[in-house]
């Protein structure tokens, strides 16, 4: 009976470090001398032999596309995945799907698995920094980022929605209704949206009205509820994604904050339930399926050349969740 092959996770556990640290060390990234020595020693003791790291033998690849998403149960990422699958199906390419949970350690582990399994191409909604992706680039895989880019990896093309224009349009709409105390409810991977929010509001930015949650429903709800309780003077909220918008709707209902009479609400992502809310939500619609399809087109057509990134338009869809600025709510 053959023994199980040693994985990057085995090395991380034996060296008492994270998977991301093992990935950085093996790809030549930054680490302390002590950590580097310990990781390399353990890797040698366990006979860890990544199938492509350092050898870059394309003939050993099994082909296919690796697709890494934060959460397949999220409607937005489900539609993005549908776009990737549709394009891959037309090209006869299999797709290996992994979910990172917006966790860098999990992401590094999945990257190592994809390299070991010998896929040719990777499409990812990145969670971690640029160093985590070094193994895929060293192994010669073709890479495309979708929905987000990763800092320090400008050589990897990205298919993105125009967050800056979407945020600007939403803020112009809210300020046109008289709103000045506008909050931003954000989550992982939304640095570009947050930057655009600050730029769009300019001197009206109140840093206390910027609240960031982790990528879970519980965290999003806690962030929204805390914001509404501690700042009853806010009059409008921009939620940076549908999970955050859902949390804002639930928290407002629990705290008897009336939308739009007490607070206007705009949400990124036009998901099916947004129209079913009472009132229906005003949204910044993103072409999720197109993002996935175009990312698959790029990764399949690269052919050794670095393709240009793609910026797709957003659209503000006005419904019933926004109204003129009313009087501030009294503290609860």
JSON list of N, CA, C and O in Angstrom, two decimals, residues 94-129:
[
{"chain": "A", "resi": 94, "resn": "UNK", "atom": "N", "xyz": [-11.83, 21.43, -17.69]},
{"chain": "A", "resi": 94, "resn": "UNK", "atom": "CA", "xyz": [-12.40, 21.16, -16.37]},
{"chain": "A", "resi": 94, "resn": "UNK", "atom": "C", "xyz": [-12.03, 22.28, -15.39]},
{"chain": "A", "resi": 94, "resn": "UNK", "atom": "O", "xyz": [-11.04, 22.98, -15.59]},
{"chain": "A", "resi": 95, "resn": "UNK", "atom": "N", "xyz": [-12.85, 22.44, -14.36]},
{"chain": "A", "resi": 95, "resn": "UNK", "atom": "CA", "xyz": [-12.61, 23.47, -13.35]},
{"chain": "A", "resi": 95, "resn": "UNK", "atom": "C", "xyz": [-12.57, 22.82, -11.97]},
{"chain": "A", "resi": 95, "resn": "UNK", "atom": "O", "xyz": [-13.46, 22.04, -11.62]},
{"chain": "A", "resi": 96, "resn": "UNK", "atom": "N", "xyz": [-11.53, 23.13, -11.21]},
{"chain": "A", "resi": 96, "resn": "UNK", "atom": "CA", "xyz": [-11.40, 22.68, -9.82]},
{"chain": "A", "resi": 96, "resn": "UNK", "atom": "C", "xyz": [-11.73, 23.87, -8.93]},
{"chain": "A", "resi": 96, "resn": "UNK", "atom": "O", "xyz": [-11.06, 24.90, -8.99]},
{"chain": "A", "resi": 97, "resn": "UNK", "atom": "N", "xyz": [-12.76, 23.73, -8.11]},
{"chain": "A", "resi": 97, "resn": "UNK", "atom": "CA", "xyz": [-13.25, 24.84, -7.29]},
{"chain": "A", "resi": 97, "resn": "UNK", "atom": "C", "xyz": [-12.80, 24.69, -5.85]},
{"chain": "A", "resi": 97, "resn": "UNK", "atom": "O", "xyz": [-12.88, 23.61, -5.26]},
{"chain": "A", "resi": 98, "resn": "UNK", "atom": "N", "xyz": [-12.32, 25.80, -5.26]},
{"chain": "A", "resi": 98, "resn": "UNK", "atom": "CA", "xyz": [-11.96, 25.84, -3.85]},
{"chain": "A", "resi": 98, "resn": "UNK", "atom": "C", "xyz": [-12.49, 27.10, -3.21]},
{"chain": "A", "resi": 98, "resn": "UNK", "atom": "O", "xyz": [-12.58, 28.14, -3.87]},
{"chain": "A", "resi": 99, "resn": "UNK", "atom": "N", "xyz": [-12.87, 27.04, -1.93]},
{"chain": "A", "resi": 99, "resn": "UNK", "atom": "CA", "xyz": [-13.36, 28.21, -1.22]},
{"chain": "A", "resi": 99, "resn": "UNK", "atom": "C", "xyz": [-12.40, 28.57, -0.09]},
{"chain": "A", "resi": 99, "resn": "UNK", "atom": "O", "xyz": [-11.98, 27.71, 0.68]},
{"chain": "A", "resi": 100, "resn": "UNK", "atom": "N", "xyz": [-12.05, 29.86, -0.02]},
{"chain": "A", "resi": 100, "resn": "UNK", "atom": "CA", "xyz": [-11.03, 30.32, 0.92]},
{"chain": "A", "resi": 100, "resn": "UNK", "atom": "C", "xyz": [-11.61, 30.89, 2.21]},
{"chain": "A", "resi": 100, "resn": "UNK", "atom": "O", "xyz": [-10.89, 31.01, 3.20]},
{"chain": "A", "resi": 101, "resn": "UNK", "atom": "N", "xyz": [-12.89, 31.27, 2.20]},
{"chain": "A", "resi": 101, "resn": "UNK", "atom": "CA", "xyz": [-13.46, 31.92, 3.37]},
{"chain": "A", "resi": 101, "resn": "UNK", "atom": "C", "xyz": [-12.79, 33.24, 3.69]},
{"chain": "A", "resi": 101, "resn": "UNK", "atom": "O", "xyz": [-12.87, 33.74, 4.81]},
{"chain": "A", "resi": 102, "resn": "UNK", "atom": "N", "xyz": [-12.13, 33.85, 2.68]},
{"chain": "A", "resi": 102, "resn": "UNK", "atom": "CA", "xyz": [-11.36, 35.09, 2.87]},
{"chain": "A", "resi": 102, "resn": "UNK", "atom": "C", "xyz": [-10.31, 34.92, 3.97]},
{"chain": "A", "resi": 102, "resn": "UNK", "atom": "O", "xyz": [-10.00, 35.85, 4.71]},
{"chain": "A", "resi": 103, "resn": "UNK", "atom": "N", "xyz": [-9.77, 33.71, 4.07]},
{"chain": "A", "resi": 103, "resn": "UNK", "atom": "CA", "xyz": [-8.74, 33.41, 5.06]},
{"chain": "A", "resi": 103, "resn": "UNK", "atom": "C", "xyz": [-7.42, 33.15, 4.35]},
{"chain": "A", "resi": 103, "resn": "UNK", "atom": "O", "xyz": [-7.34, 32.28, 3.49]},
{"chain": "A", "resi": 104, "resn": "UNK", "atom": "N", "xyz": [-6.38, 33.90, 4.69]},
{"chain": "A", "resi": 104, "resn": "UNK", "atom": "CA", "xyz": [-5.10, 33.81, 3.99]},
{"chain": "A", "resi": 104, "resn": "UNK", "atom": "C", "xyz": [-4.46, 32.43, 4.15]},
{"chain": "A", "resi": 104, "resn": "UNK", "atom": "O", "xyz": [-3.84, 31.92, 3.22]},
{"chain": "A", "resi": 105, "resn": "UNK", "atom": "N", "xyz": [-4.58, 31.84, 5.33]},
{"chain": "A", "resi": 105, "resn": "UNK", "atom": "CA", "xyz": [-3.99, 30.52, 5.55]},
{"chain": "A", "resi": 105, "resn": "UNK", "atom": "C", "xyz": [-4.66, 29.48, 4.66]},
{"chain": "A", "resi": 105, "resn": "UNK", "atom": "O", "xyz": [-3.99, 28.64, 4.04]},
{"chain": "A", "resi": 106, "resn": "UNK", "atom": "N", "xyz": [-5.98, 29.53, 4.62]},
{"chain": "A", "resi": 106, "resn": "UNK", "atom": "CA", "xyz": [-6.72, 28.60, 3.77]},
{"chain": "A", "resi": 106, "resn": "UNK", "atom": "C", "xyz": [-6.38, 28.84, 2.29]},
{"chain": "A", "resi": 106, "resn": "UNK", "atom": "O", "xyz": [-6.22, 27.88, 1.51]},
{"chain": "A", "resi": 107, "resn": "UNK", "atom": "N", "xyz": [-6.26, 30.09, 1.92]},
{"chain": "A", "resi": 107, "resn": "UNK", "atom": "CA", "xyz": [-5.92, 30.42, 0.54]},
{"chain": "A", "resi": 107, "resn": "UNK", "atom": "C", "xyz": [-4.55, 29.86, 0.17]},
{"chain": "A", "resi": 107, "resn": "UNK", "atom": "O", "xyz": [-4.39, 29.26, -0.91]},
{"chain": "A", "resi": 108, "resn": "UNK", "atom": "N", "xyz": [-3.57, 30.03, 1.04]},
{"chain": "A", "resi": 108, "resn": "UNK", "atom": "CA", "xyz": [-2.22, 29.52, 0.76]},
{"chain": "A", "resi": 108, "resn": "UNK", "atom": "C", "xyz": [-2.24, 28.00, 0.64]},
{"chain": "A", "resi": 108, "resn": "UNK", "atom": "O", "xyz": [-1.54, 27.43, -0.21]},
{"chain": "A", "resi": 109, "resn": "UNK", "atom": "N", "xyz": [-3.03, 27.33, 1.49]},
{"chain": "A", "resi": 109, "resn": "UNK", "atom": "CA", "xyz": [-3.13, 25.88, 1.42]},
{"chain": "A", "resi": 109, "resn": "UNK", "atom": "C", "xyz": [-3.71, 25.43, 0.07]},
{"chain": "A", "resi": 109, "resn": "UNK", "atom": "O", "xyz": [-3.21, 24.50, -0.57]},
{"chain": "A", "resi": 110, "resn": "UNK", "atom": "N", "xyz": [-4.76, 26.12, -0.39]},
{"chain": "A", "resi": 110, "resn": "UNK", "atom": "CA", "xyz": [-5.40, 25.76, -1.66]},
{"chain": "A", "resi": 110, "resn": "UNK", "atom": "C", "xyz": [-4.48, 26.04, -2.84]},
{"chain": "A", "resi": 110, "resn": "UNK", "atom": "O", "xyz": [-4.46, 25.30, -3.82]},
{"chain": "A", "resi": 111, "resn": "UNK", "atom": "N", "xyz": [-3.71, 27.13, -2.75]},
{"chain": "A", "resi": 111, "resn": "UNK", "atom": "CA", "xyz": [-2.74, 27.43, -3.82]},
{"chain": "A", "resi": 111, "resn": "UNK", "atom": "C", "xyz": [-1.74, 26.29, -3.94]},
{"chain": "A", "resi": 111, "resn": "UNK", "atom": "O", "xyz": [-1.42, 25.82, -5.04]},
{"chain": "A", "resi": 112, "resn": "UNK", "atom": "N", "xyz": [-1.22, 25.83, -2.80]},
{"chain": "A", "resi": 112, "resn": "UNK", "atom": "CA", "xyz": [-0.28, 24.72, -2.82]},
{"chain": "A", "resi": 112, "resn": "UNK", "atom": "C", "xyz": [-0.90, 23.47, -3.41]},
{"chain": "A", "resi": 112, "resn": "UNK", "atom": "O", "xyz": [-0.25, 22.75, -4.19]},
{"chain": "A", "resi": 113, "resn": "UNK", "atom": "N", "xyz": [-2.16, 23.21, -3.10]},
{"chain": "A", "resi": 113, "resn": "UNK", "atom": "CA", "xyz": [-2.85, 22.03, -3.65]},
{"chain": "A", "resi": 113, "resn": "UNK", "atom": "C", "xyz": [-3.00, 22.13, -5.16]},
{"chain": "A", "resi": 113, "resn": "UNK", "atom": "O", "xyz": [-2.80, 21.15, -5.89]},
{"chain": "A", "resi": 114, "resn": "UNK", "atom": "N", "xyz": [-3.34, 23.33, -5.65]},
{"chain": "A", "resi": 114, "resn": "UNK", "atom": "CA", "xyz": [-3.52, 23.50, -7.10]},
{"chain": "A", "resi": 114, "resn": "UNK", "atom": "C", "xyz": [-2.20, 23.30, -7.83]},
{"chain": "A", "resi": 114, "resn": "UNK", "atom": "O", "xyz": [-2.15, 22.68, -8.90]},
{"chain": "A", "resi": 115, "resn": "UNK", "atom": "N", "xyz": [-1.12, 23.82, -7.26]},
{"chain": "A", "resi": 115, "resn": "UNK", "atom": "CA", "xyz": [0.19, 23.64, -7.88]},
{"chain": "A", "resi": 115, "resn": "UNK", "atom": "C", "xyz": [0.57, 22.16, -7.90]},
{"chain": "A", "resi": 115, "resn": "UNK", "atom": "O", "xyz": [1.05, 21.64, -8.90]},
{"chain": "A", "resi": 116, "resn": "UNK", "atom": "N", "xyz": [0.32, 21.49, -6.78]},
{"chain": "A", "resi": 116, "resn": "UNK", "atom": "CA", "xyz": [0.65, 20.07, -6.69]},
{"chain": "A", "resi": 116, "resn": "UNK", "atom": "C", "xyz": [-0.17, 19.22, -7.66]},
{"chain": "A", "resi": 116, "resn": "UNK", "atom": "O", "xyz": [0.31, 18.23, -8.22]},
{"chain": "A", "resi": 117, "resn": "UNK", "atom": "N", "xyz": [-1.42, 19.59, -7.85]},
{"chain": "A", "resi": 117, "resn": "UNK", "atom": "CA", "xyz": [-2.30, 18.83, -8.73]},
{"chain": "A", "resi": 117, "resn": "UNK", "atom": "C", "xyz": [-2.03, 19.10, -10.20]},
{"chain": "A", "resi": 117, "resn": "UNK", "atom": "O", "xyz": [-2.56, 18.39, -11.06]},
{"chain": "A", "resi": 118, "resn": "UNK", "atom": "N", "xyz": [-1.23, 20.11, -10.49]},
{"chain": "A", "resi": 118, "resn": "UNK", "atom": "CA", "xyz": [-0.78, 20.32, -11.85]},
{"chain": "A", "resi": 118, "resn": "UNK", "atom": "C", "xyz": [-1.76, 21.03, -12.76]},
{"chain": "A", "resi": 118, "resn": "UNK", "atom": "O", "xyz": [-1.76, 20.78, -13.97]},
{"chain": "A", "resi": 119, "resn": "UNK", "atom": "N", "xyz": [-2.61, 21.91, -12.21]},
{"chain": "A", "resi": 119, "resn": "UNK", "atom": "CA", "xyz": [-3.49, 22.66, -13.09]},
{"chain": "A", "resi": 119, "resn": "UNK", "atom": "C", "xyz": [-2.66, 23.63, -13.93]},
{"chain": "A", "resi": 119, "resn": "UNK", "atom": "O", "xyz": [-1.56, 24.03, -13.55]},
{"chain": "A", "resi": 120, "resn": "UNK", "atom": "N", "xyz": [-3.20, 24.02, -15.07]},
{"chain": "A", "resi": 120, "resn": "UNK", "atom": "CA", "xyz": [-2.51, 24.95, -15.97]},
{"chain": "A", "resi": 120, "resn": "UNK", "atom": "C", "xyz": [-2.79, 26.41, -15.65]},
{"chain": "A", "resi": 120, "resn": "UNK", "atom": "O", "xyz": [-1.96, 27.27, -15.87]},
{"chain": "A", "resi": 121, "resn": "UNK", "atom": "N", "xyz": [-4.00, 26.67, -15.17]},
{"chain": "A", "resi": 121, "resn": "UNK", "atom": "CA", "xyz": [-4.45, 28.06, -15.05]},
{"chain": "A", "resi": 121, "resn": "UNK", "atom": "C", "xyz": [-5.19, 28.24, -13.72]},
{"chain": "A", "resi": 121, "resn": "UNK", "atom": "O", "xyz": [-5.81, 27.31, -13.22]},
{"chain": "A", "resi": 122, "resn": "UNK", "atom": "N", "xyz": [-5.15, 29.48, -13.22]},
{"chain": "A", "resi": 122, "resn": "UNK", "atom": "CA", "xyz": [-5.85, 29.79, -11.96]},
{"chain": "A", "resi": 122, "resn": "UNK", "atom": "C", "xyz": [-6.60, 31.10, -12.12]},
{"chain": "A", "resi": 122, "resn": "UNK", "atom": "O", "xyz": [-6.05, 32.10, -12.60]},
{"chain": "A", "resi": 123, "resn": "UNK", "atom": "N", "xyz": [-7.86, 31.10, -11.71]},
{"chain": "A", "resi": 123, "resn": "UNK", "atom": "CA", "xyz": [-8.66, 32.31, -11.57]},
{"chain": "A", "resi": 123, "resn": "UNK", "atom": "C", "xyz": [-8.99, 32.44, -10.09]},
{"chain": "A", "resi": 123, "resn": "UNK", "atom": "O", "xyz": [-9.43, 31.47, -9.47]},
{"chain": "A", "resi": 124, "resn": "UNK", "atom": "N", "xyz": [-8.78, 33.60, -9.52]},
{"chain": "A", "resi": 124, "resn": "UNK", "atom": "CA", "xyz": [-8.97, 33.73, -8.08]},
{"chain": "A", "resi": 124, "resn": "UNK", "atom": "C", "xyz": [-9.52, 35.10, -7.71]},
{"chain": "A", "resi": 124, "resn": "UNK", "atom": "O", "xyz": [-9.20, 36.11, -8.33]},
{"chain": "A", "resi": 125, "resn": "UNK", "atom": "N", "xyz": [-10.38, 35.09, -6.69]},
{"chain": "A", "resi": 125, "resn": "UNK", "atom": "CA", "xyz": [-10.74, 36.31, -5.97]},
{"chain": "A", "resi": 125, "resn": "UNK", "atom": "C", "xyz": [-9.80, 36.35, -4.78]},
{"chain": "A", "resi": 125, "resn": "UNK", "atom": "O", "xyz": [-10.01, 35.64, -3.79]},
{"chain": "A", "resi": 126, "resn": "UNK", "atom": "N", "xyz": [-8.70, 37.12, -4.85]},
{"chain": "A", "resi": 126, "resn": "UNK", "atom": "CA", "xyz": [-7.64, 37.00, -3.85]},
{"chain": "A", "resi": 126, "resn": "UNK", "atom": "C", "xyz": [-8.04, 37.55, -2.48]},
{"chain": "A", "resi": 126, "resn": "UNK", "atom": "O", "xyz": [-8.79, 38.52, -2.39]},
{"chain": "A", "resi": 127, "resn": "UNK", "atom": "N", "xyz": [-7.52, 36.91, -1.45]},
{"chain": "A", "resi": 127, "resn": "UNK", "atom": "CA", "xyz": [-7.73, 37.36, -0.08]},
{"chain": "A", "resi": 127, "resn": "UNK", "atom": "C", "xyz": [-6.44, 37.89, 0.54]},
{"chain": "A", "resi": 127, "resn": "UNK", "atom": "O", "xyz": [-6.45, 38.88, 1.25]},
{"chain": "A", "resi": 128, "resn": "UNK", "atom": "N", "xyz": [-5.33, 37.19, 0.26]},
{"chain": "A", "resi": 128, "resn": "UNK", "atom": "CA", "xyz": [-4.06, 37.54, 0.89]},
{"chain": "A", "resi": 128, "resn": "UNK", "atom": "C", "xyz": [-3.23, 38.50, 0.07]},
{"chain": "A", "resi": 128, "resn": "UNK", "atom": "O", "xyz": [-3.64, 38.99, -0.99]},
{"chain": "A", "resi": 129, "resn": "UNK", "atom": "N", "xyz": [-2.02, 38.76, 0.56]},
{"chain": "A", "resi": 129, "resn": "UNK", "atom": "CA", "xyz": [-1.13, 39.68, -0.13]},
{"chain": "A", "resi": 129, "resn": "UNK", "atom": "C", "xyz": [-0.46, 38.98, -1.31]},
{"chain": "A", "resi": 129, "resn": "UNK", "atom": "O", "xyz": [-0.64, 37.79, -1.55]}
]
